[in-house]
CSV table of C-alpha atoms in Angstrom, one decimal:
chain,number,residue,atom,x,y,z
A,1,MET,CA,89.9,108.6,92.7
A,2,ASN,CA,93.1,106.6,92.4
A,3,THR,CA,95.7,107.7,89.9
A,4,LEU,CA,97.9,104.7,90.3
A,5,PRO,CA,98.3,102.6,87.1
A,6,THR,CA,96.2,99.5,87.0
A,7,LEU,CA,97.6,96.1,86.2
A,8,ALA,CA,95.6,96.1,82.9
A,9,ARG,CA,97.1,99.5,81.9
A,10,LEU,CA,100.6,98.3,82.6
A,11,ALA,CA,100.0,95.0,80.8
A,12,SER,CA,98.8,97.1,77.8
A,13,ASP,CA,102.0,99.1,77.9
A,14,LEU,CA,104.0,95.9,77.8
A,15,ALA,CA,101.9,94.4,75.0
A,16,GLU,CA,102.1,97.5,72.8
A,17,GLY,CA,105.8,98.1,73.4
A,18,ARG,CA,105.5,101.3,75.5
A,19,ALA,CA,107.3,99.5,78.3
A,20,SER,CA,109.4,96.4,79.0
A,21,ALA,CA,109.5,94.2,82.0
A,22,ARG,CA,113.0,95.5,82.6
A,23,SER,CA,112.0,99.2,82.4
A,24,LEU,CA,109.1,98.6,84.9
A,25,ALA,CA,111.4,96.7,87.2
A,26,GLU,CA,114.1,99.4,87.0
A,27,ALA,CA,111.6,102.1,87.8
A,28,ALA,CA,110.2,100.1,90.8
A,29,LEU,CA,113.7,99.4,92.1
A,30,ALA,CA,114.8,103.0,91.7
A,31,ARG,CA,111.9,104.1,93.9
A,32,ALA,CA,112.6,101.4,96.4
A,33,GLU,CA,116.3,102.3,96.6
A,34,ASP,CA,115.8,106.1,96.7
A,35,ALA,CA,117.4,107.2,100.0
A,36,ALA,CA,115.0,110.1,100.2
A,37,GLY,CA,111.9,107.8,99.9
A,38,GLU,CA,110.2,105.2,102.1
A,39,GLY,CA,112.0,102.2,100.6
A,40,ALA,CA,114.2,101.5,103.6
A,41,ARG,CA,111.2,101.3,105.9
A,42,THR,CA,109.0,99.6,103.2
A,43,PHE,CA,111.2,96.6,102.4
A,44,THR,CA,113.1,94.1,104.5
A,45,LEU,CA,114.8,92.9,101.4
A,46,ILE,CA,115.1,94.6,97.9
A,47,ASP,CA,116.1,91.8,95.5
A,48,ARG,CA,117.6,93.7,92.6
A,49,PRO,CA,119.5,90.8,91.0
A,50,ARG,CA,116.6,88.4,91.0
A,51,ALA,CA,114.1,91.0,89.9
A,52,LEU,CA,116.2,92.0,86.9
A,53,ALA,CA,116.7,88.3,86.0
A,54,LEU,CA,113.0,87.7,86.2
A,55,ALA,CA,112.3,90.8,84.0
A,56,ALA,CA,114.9,89.7,81.4
A,57,ALA,CA,113.2,86.2,81.2
A,58,SER,CA,109.8,87.8,80.9
A,59,ASP,CA,111.0,90.1,78.1
A,60,ALA,CA,112.6,87.2,76.3
A,61,LEU,CA,109.4,85.1,76.5
A,62,ARG,CA,107.2,88.0,75.3
A,63,LYS,CA,109.5,88.5,72.3
A,64,ALA,CA,108.9,84.8,71.5
A,65,GLY,CA,105.2,85.4,71.7
A,66,ILE,CA,104.7,83.8,75.2
A,67,VAL,CA,102.6,85.7,77.8
A,68,ARG,CA,102.0,83.5,80.8
A,69,SER,CA,99.3,85.5,82.5
A,70,PRO,CA,98.0,89.1,83.0
A,71,LEU,CA,100.8,89.5,85.6
A,72,GLU,CA,103.5,88.8,83.0
A,73,GLY,CA,106.4,91.2,83.5
A,74,LEU,CA,104.8,93.3,86.3
A,75,PRO,CA,106.7,94.3,89.5
A,76,VAL,CA,105.2,92.6,92.6
A,77,SER,CA,106.1,92.8,96.2
A,78,VAL,CA,105.6,90.0,98.8
A,79,LYS,CA,105.1,90.4,102.5
A,80,ASP,CA,108.0,89.1,104.7
A,81,VAL,CA,106.0,86.0,105.8
A,82,PHE,CA,106.3,84.1,102.5
A,83,ASP,CA,109.1,81.6,102.0
A,84,VAL,CA,111.3,82.3,99.0
A,85,ALA,CA,114.0,79.8,98.4
A,86,GLY,CA,117.4,81.1,99.5
A,87,GLN,CA,115.9,84.0,101.6
A,88,VAL,CA,115.3,84.3,105.3
A,89,THR,CA,111.6,84.8,106.3
A,90,THR,CA,111.9,87.2,109.2
A,91,ALA,CA,108.3,88.3,109.6
A,92,GLY,CA,109.5,91.8,110.4
A,93,SER,CA,111.3,90.6,113.5
A,94,ALA,CA,114.9,90.6,114.8
A,95,VAL,CA,114.2,87.2,116.4
A,96,LEU,CA,114.4,85.4,113.1
A,97,ALA,CA,117.2,87.5,111.6
A,98,ASP,CA,119.7,84.5,111.9
A,99,ALA,CA,117.2,81.8,110.9
A,100,PRO,CA,118.2,79.6,108.0
A,101,PRO,CA,117.1,80.6,104.5
A,102,ALA,CA,114.0,78.9,103.1
A,103,ALA,CA,114.7,75.7,101.3
A,104,CYS,CA,111.8,76.1,98.8
A,105,ASN,CA,109.2,78.6,97.7
A,106,ALA,CA,105.8,78.9,99.2
A,107,PRO,CA,103.2,77.7,96.7
A,108,VAL,CA,102.0,81.3,96.4
A,109,ILE,CA,105.5,82.4,95.3
A,110,ASP,CA,105.6,79.6,92.8
A,111,ARG,CA,102.3,80.7,91.4
A,112,LEU,CA,103.5,84.3,91.0
A,113,LEU,CA,106.7,83.1,89.3
A,114,ALA,CA,104.8,80.8,87.0
A,115,ALA,CA,102.6,83.7,86.1
A,116,GLY,CA,105.6,85.8,85.0
A,117,ALA,CA,105.5,88.2,88.0
A,118,VAL,CA,108.7,90.1,88.7
A,119,ILE,CA,109.2,89.9,92.5
A,120,VAL,CA,111.1,93.0,93.6
A,121,GLY,CA,111.4,92.3,97.3
A,122,ARG,CA,110.0,91.4,100.7
A,123,THR,CA,107.9,94.1,102.4
A,124,SER,CA,108.1,95.2,106.0
A,125,MET,CA,105.3,94.6,108.5
A,126,THR,CA,104.2,94.7,112.1
A,127,GLU,CA,106.4,92.1,113.9
A,128,PHE,CA,104.9,88.7,113.4
A,129,ALA,CA,101.8,90.3,111.9
A,130,PHE,CA,100.3,91.0,115.3
A,131,SER,CA,98.8,94.5,115.1
A,132,GLY,CA,96.6,96.5,112.8
A,133,LEU,CA,98.7,99.7,113.0
A,134,GLY,CA,101.8,98.8,111.1
A,135,LEU,CA,104.4,100.1,113.6
A,136,ASN,CA,107.7,98.3,113.7
A,137,PRO,CA,110.3,99.4,116.3
A,138,HIS,CA,113.0,97.2,114.7
A,139,ARG,CA,113.1,98.6,111.1
A,140,GLY,CA,111.0,101.7,111.4
A,141,THR,CA,107.5,102.3,110.1
A,142,PRO,CA,106.8,103.4,106.5
A,143,ARG,CA,104.8,106.6,106.4
A,144,ASN,CA,101.3,106.7,104.9
A,145,PRO,CA,101.3,108.5,101.6
A,146,TRP,CA,98.6,110.9,102.9
A,147,ASP,CA,100.0,113.7,105.0
A,148,ARG,CA,103.5,112.3,104.8
A,149,ALA,CA,104.9,115.5,106.5
A,150,THR,CA,103.0,114.6,109.7
A,151,GLY,CA,104.0,110.9,109.4
A,152,ARG,CA,100.8,108.8,109.8
A,153,ILE,CA,100.5,105.1,110.2
A,154,PRO,CA,100.1,103.0,107.1
A,155,GLY,CA,98.0,100.4,108.8
A,156,GLY,CA,99.0,96.8,109.5
A,157,SER,CA,100.1,94.4,109.6
A,158,SER,CA,100.9,94.5,105.8
A,159,SER,CA,102.3,98.0,106.1
A,160,GLY,CA,105.1,97.8,103.6
A,161,ALA,CA,102.9,96.0,101.2
A,162,ALA,CA,100.6,99.1,100.9
A,163,VAL,CA,103.3,101.7,100.7
A,164,SER,CA,105.2,99.6,98.1
A,165,VAL,CA,102.1,100.1,95.8
A,166,THR,CA,101.2,103.7,96.6
A,167,ASP,CA,104.9,104.8,96.0
A,168,GLY,CA,105.3,102.9,92.8
A,169,MET,CA,107.8,100.3,94.1
A,170,ALA,CA,105.4,97.6,93.0
A,171,ALA,CA,102.3,97.4,90.8
A,172,LEU,CA,100.8,94.8,93.2
A,173,ALA,CA,101.5,93.6,96.7
A,174,ILE,CA,100.7,90.3,98.3
A,175,GLY,CA,99.9,90.3,102.0
A,176,THR,CA,98.2,88.3,104.6
A,177,ASP,CA,95.1,89.0,106.6
A,178,THR,CA,94.3,87.5,110.0
A,179,GLY,CA,92.2,90.2,111.4
A,180,GLY,CA,92.3,92.8,108.6
A,181,SER,CA,96.0,93.0,107.7
A,182,VAL,CA,95.3,93.4,103.9
A,183,ARG,CA,92.2,95.6,104.2
A,184,ILE,CA,93.4,98.0,107.0
A,185,PRO,CA,96.5,99.2,105.2
A,186,SER,CA,94.5,99.3,101.9
A,187,ALA,CA,91.9,101.5,103.6
A,188,LEU,CA,94.3,103.9,105.3
A,189,CYS,CA,96.5,104.3,102.1
A,190,GLY,CA,93.7,104.7,99.5
A,191,LEU,CA,94.1,101.3,97.9
A,192,THR,CA,91.8,98.3,97.2
A,193,GLY,CA,92.4,95.2,99.2
A,194,PHE,CA,90.8,91.8,99.1
A,195,LYS,CA,90.7,89.1,101.8
A,196,PRO,CA,89.5,85.8,100.1
A,197,THR,CA,87.8,82.9,101.8
A,198,GLN,CA,90.7,81.4,103.7
A,199,ARG,CA,90.7,78.0,102.1
A,200,ARG,CA,91.0,79.3,98.5
A,201,VAL,CA,94.6,80.3,98.7
A,202,SER,CA,97.4,78.1,100.0
A,203,ARG,CA,99.1,79.1,103.3
A,204,GLN,CA,101.8,76.5,103.0
A,205,GLY,CA,105.2,78.1,103.4
A,206,VAL,CA,103.6,81.2,105.0
A,207,LEU,CA,104.8,82.0,108.5
A,208,PRO,CA,101.7,81.8,110.6
A,209,LEU,CA,100.0,84.1,113.1
A,210,SER,CA,96.8,82.1,113.4
A,211,ALA,CA,96.2,78.9,111.5
A,212,SER,CA,92.4,79.3,112.0
A,213,LEU,CA,92.3,82.9,110.6
A,214,ASP,CA,95.2,83.7,108.3
A,215,SER,CA,94.3,84.4,104.7
A,216,VAL,CA,96.5,85.5,101.7
A,217,GLY,CA,95.3,88.4,99.5
A,218,PRO,CA,96.3,91.3,97.2
A,219,LEU,CA,96.6,95.1,97.7
A,220,ALA,CA,96.3,97.0,94.5
A,221,ALA,CA,94.9,100.0,92.6
A,222,SER,CA,91.4,98.6,91.8
A,223,VAL,CA,89.0,95.7,92.2
A,224,GLN,CA,89.8,94.4,88.8
A,225,CYS,CA,93.5,94.3,89.8
A,226,CYS,CA,92.5,92.2,92.9
A,227,ILE,CA,90.5,89.9,90.7
A,228,THR,CA,93.4,89.4,88.4
A,229,ALA,CA,95.8,88.8,91.3
A,230,ASP,CA,93.3,86.4,93.1
A,231,GLY,CA,93.1,84.3,89.9
A,232,VAL,CA,96.8,83.7,90.0
A,233,LEU,CA,97.0,83.2,93.8
A,234,SER,CA,94.0,80.8,94.0
A,235,GLY,CA,94.1,79.2,90.5
A,236,GLN,CA,90.4,80.1,90.1
A,237,THR,CA,90.2,82.5,87.2
A,238,TRP,CA,86.9,84.4,86.9
A,239,GLN,CA,85.7,86.6,84.1
A,240,LEU,CA,83.6,88.8,86.2
A,241,GLN,CA,81.3,91.7,85.1
A,242,PRO,CA,80.0,94.4,87.5
A,243,ARG,CA,76.9,93.1,89.2
A,244,PRO,CA,74.0,95.5,88.8
A,245,LEU,CA,73.4,97.6,91.9
A,246,ALA,CA,69.7,98.1,91.2
A,247,GLY,CA,67.9,95.7,93.5
A,248,ALA,CA,71.2,94.6,95.2
A,249,ARG,CA,70.4,93.6,98.8
A,250,LEU,CA,73.0,95.0,101.1
A,251,ALA,CA,73.0,94.6,104.9
A,252,CYS,CA,74.4,97.4,107.1
A,253,PRO,CA,75.1,95.9,110.6
A,254,ALA,CA,73.1,97.6,113.4
A,255,GLU,CA,75.7,96.4,116.0
A,256,ILE,CA,79.3,97.6,116.6
A,257,ALA,CA,80.4,98.3,113.0
A,258,LEU,CA,79.2,101.9,112.9
A,259,ASP,CA,80.2,102.8,116.4
A,260,ASP,CA,82.9,105.4,117.1
A,261,MET,CA,83.4,106.7,113.6
A,262,ASP,CA,85.2,110.0,113.3
A,263,ALA,CA,83.5,112.8,111.4
A,264,HIS,CA,85.5,112.2,108.3
A,265,VAL,CA,84.7,108.5,107.9
A,266,ALA,CA,81.1,109.1,108.9
A,267,ALA,CA,80.7,111.7,106.2
A,268,ALA,CA,82.3,109.5,103.6
A,269,PHE,CA,80.2,106.5,104.6
A,270,ASP,CA,77.0,108.6,104.4
A,271,ARG,CA,77.9,109.8,100.9
A,272,ALA,CA,78.6,106.2,99.8
A,273,LEU,CA,75.1,105.1,101.2
A,274,GLU,CA,73.4,108.0,99.3
A,275,ARG,CA,75.1,107.0,96.0
A,276,LEU,CA,74.1,103.3,96.6
A,277,HIS,CA,70.5,104.3,97.3
A,278,SER,CA,70.5,106.5,94.1
A,279,ALA,CA,71.7,103.5,92.1
A,280,GLY,CA,68.8,101.4,93.3
A,281,ALA,CA,70.6,99.3,95.9
A,282,ARG,CA,68.4,98.2,98.9
A,283,VAL,CA,70.4,98.9,102.1
A,284,THR,CA,68.9,97.4,105.2
A,285,ARG,CA,70.0,98.0,108.8
A,286,LEU,CA,70.4,94.4,110.0
A,287,PRO,CA,70.4,93.3,113.6
A,288,LEU,CA,73.4,91.1,114.2
A,289,PRO,CA,73.3,90.3,118.0
A,290,GLU,CA,75.9,87.6,117.6
A,291,TRP,CA,78.5,90.3,117.0
A,292,ARG,CA,78.0,91.5,120.6
A,293,GLU,CA,78.6,88.0,121.8
A,294,LEU,CA,82.2,88.0,120.7
A,295,ALA,CA,83.5,89.8,123.8
A,296,ALA,CA,82.2,86.9,125.9
A,297,LEU,CA,83.5,84.3,123.5
A,298,HIS,CA,86.9,85.8,123.7
A,299,ALA,CA,86.9,86.4,127.5
A,300,LYS,CA,90.0,84.2,127.9
A,301,GLY,CA,91.6,85.1,124.6
A,302,THR,CA,91.3,84.9,120.9
A,303,LEU,CA,92.2,82.2,118.4
A,304,SER,CA,95.1,84.4,117.4
A,305,ASN,CA,96.3,84.6,121.0
A,306,ALA,CA,96.2,80.8,121.5
A,307,GLU,CA,97.7,79.9,118.2
A,308,ALA,CA,100.4,82.5,118.3
A,309,TRP,CA,101.4,81.4,121.8
A,310,ALA,CA,101.7,77.8,120.6
A,311,TRP,CA,104.0,78.9,117.8
A,312,HIS,CA,106.1,81.4,119.8
A,313,ARG,CA,106.3,80.0,123.3
A,314,GLN,CA,109.7,78.4,122.9
A,315,ARG,CA,111.2,81.4,121.1
A,316,LEU,CA,109.8,83.7,123.8
A,317,ALA,CA,111.5,81.7,126.5
A,318,ALA,CA,114.8,82.0,124.7
A,319,GLN,CA,114.6,85.4,123.0
A,320,GLY,CA,111.7,87.2,124.6
A,321,ALA,CA,113.7,90.4,125.2
A,322,ALA,CA,114.2,90.7,121.4
A,323,TYR,CA,110.4,90.9,120.7
A,324,ASP,CA,108.5,94.2,120.2
A,325,PRO,CA,107.0,94.4,123.8
A,326,ARG,CA,103.5,95.2,122.5
A,327,VAL,CA,103.6,92.2,120.2
A,328,ARG,CA,104.9,90.0,123.0
A,329,ALA,CA,102.1,91.2,125.3
A,330,ARG,CA,99.5,90.0,122.8
A,331,ILE,CA,101.1,86.7,122.2
A,332,GLU,CA,101.4,86.0,125.9
A,333,VAL,CA,97.6,86.4,126.4
A,334,GLY,CA,97.5,82.9,124.9
A,335,ARG,CA,99.4,81.5,127.9
A,336,GLN,CA,96.1,82.0,129.9
A,337,MET,CA,94.2,79.6,127.6
A,338,ASP,CA,94.2,75.8,128.3
A,339,CYS,CA,93.3,73.1,125.8
A,340,ALA,CA,89.7,73.0,126.9
A,341,ASP,CA,89.4,76.8,126.4
A,342,TYR,CA,90.8,76.6,122.9
A,343,ILE,CA,88.5,73.6,121.9
A,344,ASP,CA,85.5,75.4,123.4
A,345,LEU,CA,86.3,78.5,121.3
A,346,LEU,CA,86.6,76.5,118.1
A,347,ALA,CA,83.2,74.9,118.8
A,348,ALA,CA,81.7,78.2,119.7
A,349,ARG,CA,83.0,79.7,116.5
A,350,ARG,CA,81.3,77.0,114.4
A,351,CYS,CA,78.0,77.7,116.0
A,352,TRP,CA,78.5,81.5,115.7
A,353,ILE,CA,79.3,81.2,112.0
A,354,ALA,CA,76.1,79.2,111.4
A,355,GLN,CA,74.0,81.7,113.2
A,356,VAL,CA,75.4,84.7,111.3
A,357,GLU,CA,75.3,82.9,107.9
A,358,GLN,CA,71.6,82.3,108.5
A,359,ARG,CA,71.0,86.0,109.2
A,360,LEU,CA,72.9,87.0,106.0
A,361,ALA,CA,71.3,84.4,103.7
A,362,ALA,CA,68.8,86.9,102.2
A,363,PHE,CA,71.5,89.5,101.4
A,364,ASP,CA,74.1,89.9,98.6
A,365,ALA,CA,76.7,91.4,100.9
A,366,LEU,CA,77.5,93.2,104.2
A,367,LEU,CA,78.3,96.9,104.0
A,368,MET,CA,80.3,98.9,106.6
A,369,PRO,CA,83.4,101.2,106.9
A,370,THR,CA,86.6,99.2,106.8
A,371,VAL,CA,88.0,101.2,109.7
A,372,PRO,CA,86.1,103.8,111.7
A,373,ILE,CA,88.9,106.5,111.8
A,374,ALA,CA,91.4,108.1,109.6
A,375,ALA,CA,95.1,107.2,110.1
A,376,PRO,CA,96.6,108.7,113.3
A,377,ALA,CA,100.1,110.1,113.5
A,378,ILE,CA,102.9,107.6,114.2
A,379,ALA,CA,104.3,109.7,116.9
A,380,SER,CA,101.1,109.8,118.9
A,381,LEU,CA,101.2,106.0,119.2
A,382,GLN,CA,104.8,105.2,119.6
A,383,THR,CA,105.2,106.4,123.2
A,384,ASP,CA,101.6,106.2,124.5
A,385,ASP,CA,100.5,102.6,125.3
A,386,ALA,CA,96.9,103.6,126.0
A,387,ALA,CA,96.6,105.4,122.6
A,388,TYR,CA,98.3,102.5,120.9
A,389,TRP,CA,95.9,99.9,122.2
A,390,ARG,CA,92.8,102.1,121.7
A,391,ALA,CA,93.7,102.7,118.0
A,392,ASN,CA,94.7,99.1,117.5
A,393,ALA,CA,91.3,97.9,118.8
A,394,LEU,CA,89.4,100.4,116.5
A,395,MET,CA,91.5,99.4,113.4
A,396,LEU,CA,90.9,95.7,113.8
A,397,ARG,CA,87.3,95.8,115.1
A,398,ASN,CA,85.3,95.7,111.8
A,399,THR,CA,87.7,93.6,109.7
A,400,SER,CA,88.3,90.9,112.3
A,401,LEU,CA,84.5,90.2,112.4
A,402,ILE,CA,84.9,88.9,108.8
A,403,ASN,CA,87.9,86.7,109.7
A,404,PHE,CA,86.0,85.1,112.6
A,405,LEU,CA,83.1,84.5,110.1
A,406,ASP,CA,85.5,82.8,107.8
A,407,GLY,CA,84.3,85.2,105.1
A,408,CYS,CA,85.6,87.2,102.3
A,409,ALA,CA,85.8,91.0,101.9
A,410,LEU,CA,86.9,93.9,99.8
A,411,SER,CA,88.1,97.3,101.0
A,412,LEU,CA,87.3,100.1,98.6
A,413,PRO,CA,88.3,103.8,98.7
A,414,MET,CA,85.3,106.1,99.3
A,415,HIS,CA,86.9,109.5,99.9
A,416,PRO,CA,87.2,112.5,97.6
A,417,PRO,CA,90.6,113.3,96.1
A,418,GLY,CA,92.8,115.3,98.4
A,419,GLU,CA,91.1,114.1,101.6
A,420,ALA,CA,92.3,111.6,104.1
A,421,PRO,CA,91.7,108.0,102.9
A,422,ALA,CA,88.4,106.4,104.0
A,423,ALA,CA,87.2,103.0,102.9
A,424,LEU,CA,84.1,101.0,102.4
A,425,MET,CA,84.1,97.3,103.1
A,426,LEU,CA,81.9,94.8,101.1
A,427,ALA,CA,81.9,91.4,102.8
A,428,GLY,CA,80.3,88.0,102.4
A,429,CYS,CA,80.2,84.6,103.9
A,430,ALA,CA,82.6,81.8,103.0
A,431,GLY,CA,82.6,81.0,99.4
A,432,THR,CA,80.8,84.1,98.1
A,433,ASP,CA,84.1,85.6,96.8
A,434,ALA,CA,82.9,85.9,93.1
A,435,ARG,CA,79.7,87.7,94.2
A,436,VAL,CA,81.5,90.1,96.5
A,437,LEU,CA,84.1,90.9,93.7
A,438,ALA,CA,81.4,91.4,91.1
A,439,LEU,CA,79.5,93.8,93.4
A,440,GLY,CA,82.8,95.5,94.2
A,441,LEU,CA,83.4,96.3,90.5
A,442,ALA,CA,80.0,98.1,90.4
A,443,VAL,CA,80.5,99.9,93.7
A,444,GLN,CA,84.0,101.1,92.8
A,445,ALA,CA,82.7,102.5,89.6
A,446,LEU,CA,79.9,104.2,91.5
A,447,LEU,CA,82.2,105.7,94.1
A,448,ASP,CA,85.0,106.8,91.7
A,449,TRP,CA,85.4,110.5,92.0
């Protein structure tokens, strides 16, 4: 289904002398800097000097017989929320354009550099990561690789991360996921994305949206690529094999997750279920009444609203006019929540997680569409607030359930070649990352056209 080179294939090219770290970096940088391409909307910073220096160091070490990890010499992009020493972390916003450069690297950046990754630049995003659509009025929105002539959304908030991989500006992108911001752009752009259990990957030195929900994860060409990247990001290296699908117990939620699918996503999801049944998987329609309780739990706002307001309130007072108005509106919802509301929501979340985990205890994974609709046109959302908020709610609906659960999840392409991207989400409770990834290896092979 996906013709993009995998990390393993690129690593083989390097090992066998068909490519060098410099040649890979030069090719990625040339695509990023091509005035006719999406690079200007995909990156907030293209770091050619540092990328070439890292590539030269990688080639020298390889010549000496030293290969630090499976990411050695591979071009990688990082979302504009990660601190890189000497660079300004703007989070896609004009508000932080004059902020001082970071004094040191985020641990995630140090892990990538220690692994030999060649960081080509910082990718654009929804301002302050607060939307699932990927629109950015400050820098422009990178166009989805599907139907580029129309100009469709890439998904957000890790919009540039996805396009950097689809367009060959990076072999791997590192993003953040608070309500789906790794999985949504992966789904809409035909990539594989992984949101790990939050605690597994450090968020130190990562500009926050919601301390309770933010996670760090990869966007790449395949599940195996995500496994490789996750090993570097988390320090937990797993040698995973595809988990047999015969007898696998998969729960398909009876509530919310299958509502409002467009015809294209519904057809792709039905085909995926048929293939899983044929492979011997046991798919059960599972009642999850707790999911319908979330609207009441969030009546006064979400954890993202409250925690974003706490972080932004002073900046909004001083620079509110410089914010994307739609992002500002979401942040200011948090103003309505007092300390008691916030503490009550944290306590309710703990009870909610315990109830959902009990219902899922007999299953290997949850199964649902990542997003219920194909990517809409950018133009249809830029000037129509009602269309924007409707699409944003649909994009975030399924993925955000897993963040509130403190779970882990993969988004996998499930569409035939040539059609609009549609994606299947495999998800699990906290700490089931290895099981979800092993199942993902088998499901991706099954769905590969």
